[in-house]
């Protein structure tokens, strides 16, 4: 069975600085997708970035980028130029071939003004 | 274009009662997945509906059942409610022909007293 582990329950970063959230996963599949979702206090789960396992190039979306290390089964999220609106719970997630998504327990990110 | 919608927003029930939660997928989406998110945890997959049938199921008892209608909307039913069923219930829909990521609704907060 696939598992997703986020080892940082909480993190804080100064506004305008850069922060990296860690995620590791375990799977025997070779073809899968990885995601980072953001959940602000409004509860709406918002897709931040996604990565196809077959692509070696790391995904980037504006200030958000990932460091995907397939052999190490690591998928970290880097947020550059942190903004107050980035404060939220961040969930790392794995999608298997059956479209089932397995989430980590989340990292709560605080942005310090 | 409306996103994924869920109703009701909040719900309070007592132990032993039954509850029905509703979800309308984003326009053009034909697959609906349901998740349970306990406080402070990541979402847990309950089941997924496609073409009005349950396609796959997570590790949840038979008290949890669902339905998908011809217009792709879906219901989640929980019978014989337990205190431990208190959680945020999230619905997510997947685009037709591009089952790579899921769009989430705002969730229904269920409290069981």
mmCIF file of C-alpha atoms in Angstrom:
data_model
loop_
_atom_site.group_PDB
_atom_site.id
_atom_site.type_symbol
_atom_site.label_atom_id
_atom_site.label_comp_id
_atom_site.label_asym_id
_atom_site.label_seq_id
_atom_site.Cartn_x
_atom_site.Cartn_y
_atom_site.Cartn_z
ATOM 1 C CA UNK A 1 0.000 0.000 0.000
ATOM 2 C CA UNK A 2 1.145 3.504 -0.719
ATOM 3 C CA UNK A 3 1.961 5.875 2.125
ATOM 4 C CA UNK A 4 2.797 9.563 2.311
ATOM 5 C CA UNK A 5 4.820 11.055 5.163
ATOM 6 C CA UNK A 6 5.185 14.707 6.092
ATOM 7 C CA UNK A 7 7.641 14.962 8.965
ATOM 8 C CA UNK A 8 7.118 18.660 9.754
ATOM 9 C CA UNK A 9 3.812 19.259 11.588
ATOM 10 C CA UNK A 10 4.428 23.027 11.663
ATOM 11 C CA UNK A 11 6.802 25.513 10.093
ATOM 12 C CA UNK A 12 7.265 29.265 10.207
ATOM 13 C CA UNK A 13 8.886 31.592 7.704
ATOM 14 C CA UNK A 14 9.456 35.320 7.548
ATOM 15 C CA UNK A 15 7.482 37.162 4.903
ATOM 16 C CA UNK A 16 9.436 37.420 1.596
ATOM 17 C CA UNK A 17 11.735 34.558 2.592
ATOM 18 C CA UNK A 18 11.907 31.056 1.137
ATOM 19 C CA UNK A 19 10.658 27.913 2.842
ATOM 20 C CA UNK A 20 10.805 24.223 1.923
ATOM 21 C CA UNK A 21 8.231 21.659 3.031
ATOM 22 C CA UNK A 22 9.296 18.015 3.044
ATOM 23 C CA UNK A 23 7.444 14.935 1.860
ATOM 24 C CA UNK A 24 8.409 11.325 1.350
ATOM 25 C CA UNK A 25 6.279 8.532 -0.030
ATOM 26 C CA UNK A 26 6.385 4.816 -0.478
ATOM 27 C CA UNK A 27 5.105 2.915 -3.494
ATOM 28 C CA UNK A 28 5.910 -0.007 -5.749
ATOM 29 C CA UNK A 29 4.286 1.628 -8.756
ATOM 30 C CA UNK A 30 6.361 3.270 -11.456
ATOM 31 C CA UNK A 31 3.668 5.514 -12.924
ATOM 32 C CA UNK A 32 1.930 7.919 -10.579
ATOM 33 C CA UNK A 33 1.271 11.572 -9.822
ATOM 34 C CA UNK A 34 2.279 13.684 -6.857
ATOM 35 C CA UNK A 35 0.576 16.833 -5.660
ATOM 36 C CA UNK A 36 0.802 19.582 -3.132
ATOM 37 C CA UNK A 37 -2.549 20.881 -1.932
ATOM 38 C CA UNK A 38 -3.120 23.973 0.180
ATOM 39 C CA UNK A 39 -5.958 24.161 2.706
ATOM 40 C CA UNK A 40 -6.517 27.629 4.197
ATOM 41 C CA UNK A 41 -8.870 28.225 7.142
ATOM 42 C CA UNK A 42 -11.737 28.389 4.653
ATOM 43 C CA UNK A 43 -11.241 24.577 4.324
ATOM 44 C CA UNK A 44 -11.184 24.662 0.518
ATOM 45 C CA UNK A 45 -8.515 22.251 -0.722
ATOM 46 C CA UNK A 46 -6.610 24.038 -3.482
ATOM 47 C CA UNK A 47 -4.176 22.384 -5.881
ATOM 48 C CA UNK A 48 -0.812 24.139 -5.691
ATOM 49 C CA UNK A 49 1.360 22.059 -7.992
ATOM 50 C CA UNK A 50 1.529 18.596 -9.536
ATOM 51 C CA UNK A 51 4.280 16.341 -10.801
ATOM 52 C CA UNK A 52 4.069 13.368 -13.132
ATOM 53 C CA UNK A 53 6.453 10.633 -12.041
ATOM 54 C CA UNK A 54 7.634 9.952 -15.579
ATOM 55 C CA UNK A 55 8.844 13.537 -15.990
ATOM 56 C CA UNK A 56 12.347 14.209 -14.735
ATOM 57 C CA UNK A 57 11.948 17.979 -14.866
ATOM 58 C CA UNK A 58 10.738 19.523 -11.630
ATOM 59 C CA UNK A 59 7.361 21.280 -11.836
ATOM 60 C CA UNK A 60 7.137 25.022 -11.259
ATOM 61 C CA UNK A 61 4.134 27.294 -10.758
ATOM 62 C CA UNK A 62 5.100 30.922 -10.225
ATOM 63 C CA UNK A 63 6.568 31.117 -6.680
ATOM 64 C CA UNK A 64 6.045 27.408 -6.066
ATOM 65 C CA UNK A 65 8.431 24.703 -7.203
ATOM 66 C CA UNK A 66 9.151 21.107 -6.295
ATOM 67 C CA UNK A 67 12.263 19.014 -5.861
ATOM 68 C CA UNK A 68 11.252 15.565 -7.090
ATOM 69 C CA UNK A 69 13.729 12.799 -6.326
ATOM 70 C CA UNK A 70 12.120 9.623 -7.684
ATOM 71 C CA UNK A 71 14.769 7.179 -6.525
ATOM 72 C CA UNK A 72 14.677 8.603 -3.015
ATOM 73 C CA UNK A 73 10.852 8.870 -3.150
ATOM 74 C CA UNK A 74 11.058 12.454 -2.021
ATOM 75 C CA UNK A 75 8.844 15.340 -3.136
ATOM 76 C CA UNK A 76 9.532 18.662 -1.398
ATOM 77 C CA UNK A 77 7.770 21.979 -2.014
ATOM 78 C CA UNK A 78 9.659 25.259 -2.127
ATOM 79 C CA UNK A 79 7.789 28.513 -1.686
ATOM 80 C CA UNK A 80 9.759 31.584 -2.703
ATOM 81 C CA UNK A 81 9.006 35.175 -1.642
ATOM 82 C CA UNK A 82 6.529 33.961 0.992
ATOM 83 C CA UNK A 83 3.372 36.048 1.330
ATOM 84 C CA UNK A 84 0.857 36.332 4.161
ATOM 85 C CA UNK A 85 -1.718 34.604 1.957
ATOM 86 C CA UNK A 86 0.467 31.503 1.841
ATOM 87 C CA UNK A 87 -0.391 30.710 5.464
ATOM 88 C CA UNK A 88 -2.326 27.431 5.428
ATOM 89 C CA UNK A 89 -2.103 23.671 5.896
ATOM 90 C CA UNK A 90 -0.137 22.064 3.098
ATOM 91 C CA UNK A 91 -0.780 18.461 2.151
ATOM 92 C CA UNK A 92 1.455 16.268 0.069
ATOM 93 C CA UNK A 93 -0.564 13.726 -1.891
ATOM 94 C CA UNK A 94 0.000 10.678 -4.083
ATOM 95 C CA UNK A 95 -2.358 9.566 -6.839
ATOM 96 C CA UNK A 96 -2.242 5.926 -7.811
ATOM 97 C CA UNK A 97 -3.188 4.436 -11.152
ATOM 98 C CA UNK A 98 -6.796 4.008 -9.969
ATOM 99 C CA UNK A 99 -7.234 7.752 -9.325
ATOM 100 C CA UNK A 100 -7.222 7.232 -5.564
ATOM 101 C CA UNK A 101 -5.400 9.982 -3.687
ATOM 102 C CA UNK A 102 -3.450 9.290 -0.492
ATOM 103 C CA UNK A 103 -2.669 12.332 1.640
ATOM 104 C CA UNK A 104 -0.004 13.011 4.209
ATOM 105 C CA UNK A 105 -0.934 14.435 7.605
ATOM 106 C CA UNK A 106 -0.061 17.955 6.563
ATOM 107 C CA UNK A 107 2.287 20.769 7.523
ATOM 108 C CA UNK A 108 0.893 23.953 8.995
ATOM 109 C CA UNK A 109 2.756 26.928 7.561
ATOM 110 C CA UNK A 110 2.886 30.236 9.435
ATOM 111 C CA UNK A 111 4.028 33.424 7.715
ATOM 112 C CA UNK A 112 5.616 35.949 10.057
ATOM 113 C CA UNK A 113 5.180 39.612 9.063
ATOM 114 C CA UNK B 1 -18.425 28.180 -14.144
ATOM 115 C CA UNK B 2 -19.237 26.928 -10.662
ATOM 116 C CA UNK B 3 -16.702 24.715 -8.995
ATOM 117 C CA UNK B 4 -17.506 21.676 -6.896
ATOM 118 C CA UNK B 5 -20.375 22.450 -4.544
ATOM 119 C CA UNK B 6 -21.412 20.626 -1.386
ATOM 120 C CA UNK B 7 -24.412 20.833 0.900
ATOM 121 C CA UNK B 8 -25.043 21.404 3.674
ATOM 122 C CA UNK B 9 -22.120 23.440 5.010
ATOM 123 C CA UNK B 10 -22.567 22.307 8.573
ATOM 124 C CA UNK B 11 -24.588 19.531 10.146
ATOM 125 C CA UNK B 12 -25.193 18.383 13.713
ATOM 126 C CA UNK B 13 -26.527 14.898 14.409
ATOM 127 C CA UNK B 14 -26.782 12.579 17.390
ATOM 128 C CA UNK B 15 -25.384 9.082 17.736
ATOM 129 C CA UNK B 16 -27.360 6.416 15.912
ATOM 130 C CA UNK B 17 -28.886 8.805 13.399
ATOM 131 C CA UNK B 18 -28.403 8.709 9.648
ATOM 132 C CA UNK B 19 -27.059 11.532 7.476
ATOM 133 C CA UNK B 20 -26.933 12.338 3.756
ATOM 134 C CA UNK B 21 -24.376 14.708 2.273
ATOM 135 C CA UNK B 22 -24.570 16.035 -1.277
ATOM 136 C CA UNK B 23 -22.052 16.989 -3.906
ATOM 137 C CA UNK B 24 -22.304 18.545 -7.366
ATOM 138 C CA UNK B 25 -19.160 18.146 -9.462
ATOM 139 C CA UNK B 26 -17.548 20.822 -11.527
ATOM 140 C CA UNK B 27 -19.026 21.161 -15.016
ATOM 141 C CA UNK B 28 -17.564 18.576 -17.392
ATOM 142 C CA UNK B 29 -16.442 16.245 -14.600
ATOM 143 C CA UNK B 30 -17.845 12.723 -14.440
ATOM 144 C CA UNK B 31 -16.036 11.132 -11.505
ATOM 145 C CA UNK B 32 -16.707 11.951 -7.868
ATOM 146 C CA UNK B 33 -14.597 10.950 -4.878
ATOM 147 C CA UNK B 34 -15.417 11.332 -1.200
ATOM 148 C CA UNK B 35 -12.944 11.902 1.645
ATOM 149 C CA UNK B 36 -13.197 12.119 5.411
ATOM 150 C CA UNK B 37 -10.907 14.605 7.142
ATOM 151 C CA UNK B 38 -10.715 14.315 10.908
ATOM 152 C CA UNK B 39 -9.512 17.341 12.832
ATOM 153 C CA UNK B 40 -5.777 17.857 12.410
ATOM 154 C CA UNK B 41 -5.427 15.017 9.907
ATOM 155 C CA UNK B 42 -5.141 14.634 6.158
ATOM 156 C CA UNK B 43 -8.172 13.507 4.150
ATOM 157 C CA UNK B 44 -8.875 9.772 4.032
ATOM 158 C CA UNK B 45 -10.356 8.241 0.880
ATOM 159 C CA UNK B 46 -13.860 6.800 1.379
ATOM 160 C CA UNK B 47 -14.955 5.814 -2.133
ATOM 161 C CA UNK B 48 -15.206 6.909 -5.739
ATOM 162 C CA UNK B 49 -18.122 6.914 -8.168
ATOM 163 C CA UNK B 50 -17.986 6.755 -11.940
ATOM 164 C CA UNK B 51 -20.882 6.051 -14.326
ATOM 165 C CA UNK B 52 -23.200 5.711 -11.338
ATOM 166 C CA UNK B 53 -21.210 2.846 -9.833
ATOM 167 C CA UNK B 54 -18.765 2.596 -6.957
ATOM 168 C CA UNK B 55 -15.432 2.098 -8.665
ATOM 169 C CA UNK B 56 -13.200 1.737 -5.643
ATOM 170 C CA UNK B 57 -13.427 1.995 -1.891
ATOM 171 C CA UNK B 58 -11.170 2.840 0.988
ATOM 172 C CA UNK B 59 -11.068 1.232 4.399
ATOM 173 C CA UNK B 60 -14.481 2.361 5.642
ATOM 174 C CA UNK B 61 -17.315 0.205 7.037
ATOM 175 C CA UNK B 62 -20.523 -0.559 5.185
ATOM 176 C CA UNK B 63 -22.243 2.145 7.222
ATOM 177 C CA UNK B 64 -20.784 4.473 4.610
ATOM 178 C CA UNK B 65 -22.569 4.218 1.299
ATOM 179 C CA UNK B 66 -23.020 6.414 -1.705
ATOM 180 C CA UNK B 67 -24.793 7.054 -4.922
ATOM 181 C CA UNK B 68 -24.147 8.846 -8.167
ATOM 182 C CA UNK B 69 -26.921 10.233 -10.319
ATOM 183 C CA UNK B 70 -27.105 10.518 -14.128
ATOM 184 C CA UNK B 71 -26.141 14.202 -13.908
ATOM 185 C CA UNK B 72 -22.914 13.081 -12.094
ATOM 186 C CA UNK B 73 -23.932 14.565 -8.742
ATOM 187 C CA UNK B 74 -23.398 12.315 -5.756
ATOM 188 C CA UNK B 75 -24.568 11.572 -2.238
ATOM 189 C CA UNK B 76 -22.732 10.165 0.743
ATOM 190 C CA UNK B 77 -24.859 8.361 3.321
ATOM 191 C CA UNK B 78 -23.706 7.386 6.780
ATOM 192 C CA UNK B 79 -25.912 5.152 8.944
ATOM 193 C CA UNK B 80 -25.791 4.527 12.688
ATOM 194 C CA UNK B 81 -23.603 7.551 13.335
ATOM 195 C CA UNK B 82 -20.790 7.281 15.863
ATOM 196 C CA UNK B 83 -18.996 10.053 17.696
ATOM 197 C CA UNK B 84 -15.908 9.195 15.625
ATOM 198 C CA UNK B 85 -17.736 10.085 12.424
ATOM 199 C CA UNK B 86 -17.406 13.750 13.336
ATOM 200 C CA UNK B 87 -15.231 15.218 10.606
ATOM 201 C CA UNK B 88 -15.042 17.389 7.520
ATOM 202 C CA UNK B 89 -16.351 15.468 4.510
ATOM 203 C CA UNK B 90 -14.812 16.523 1.231
ATOM 204 C CA UNK B 91 -16.060 15.799 -2.239
ATOM 205 C CA UNK B 92 -13.739 15.974 -5.242
ATOM 206 C CA UNK B 93 -14.409 15.671 -8.952
ATOM 207 C CA UNK B 94 -12.177 14.667 -11.813
ATOM 208 C CA UNK B 95 -12.178 16.047 -15.361
ATOM 209 C CA UNK B 96 -13.419 13.819 -18.141
ATOM 210 C CA UNK B 97 -10.558 12.462 -20.223
ATOM 211 C CA UNK B 98 -7.927 13.900 -17.934
ATOM 212 C CA UNK B 99 -8.007 12.007 -14.652
ATOM 213 C CA UNK B 100 -4.828 13.498 -13.274
ATOM 214 C CA UNK B 101 -5.976 15.723 -10.473
ATOM 215 C CA UNK B 102 -9.086 16.293 -8.439
ATOM 216 C CA UNK B 103 -10.955 19.523 -7.741
ATOM 217 C CA UNK B 104 -12.256 19.741 -4.207
ATOM 218 C CA UNK B 105 -15.412 21.246 -2.809
ATOM 219 C CA UNK B 106 -15.538 23.326 0.372
ATOM 220 C CA UNK B 107 -16.643 20.372 2.471
ATOM 221 C CA UNK B 108 -19.427 19.584 4.925
ATOM 222 C CA UNK B 109 -18.598 19.777 8.622
ATOM 223 C CA UNK B 110 -20.438 16.969 10.429
ATOM 224 C CA UNK B 111 -20.652 16.977 14.204
ATOM 225 C CA UNK B 112 -22.021 13.917 15.986
ATOM 226 C CA UNK B 113 -23.137 14.455 19.586
#
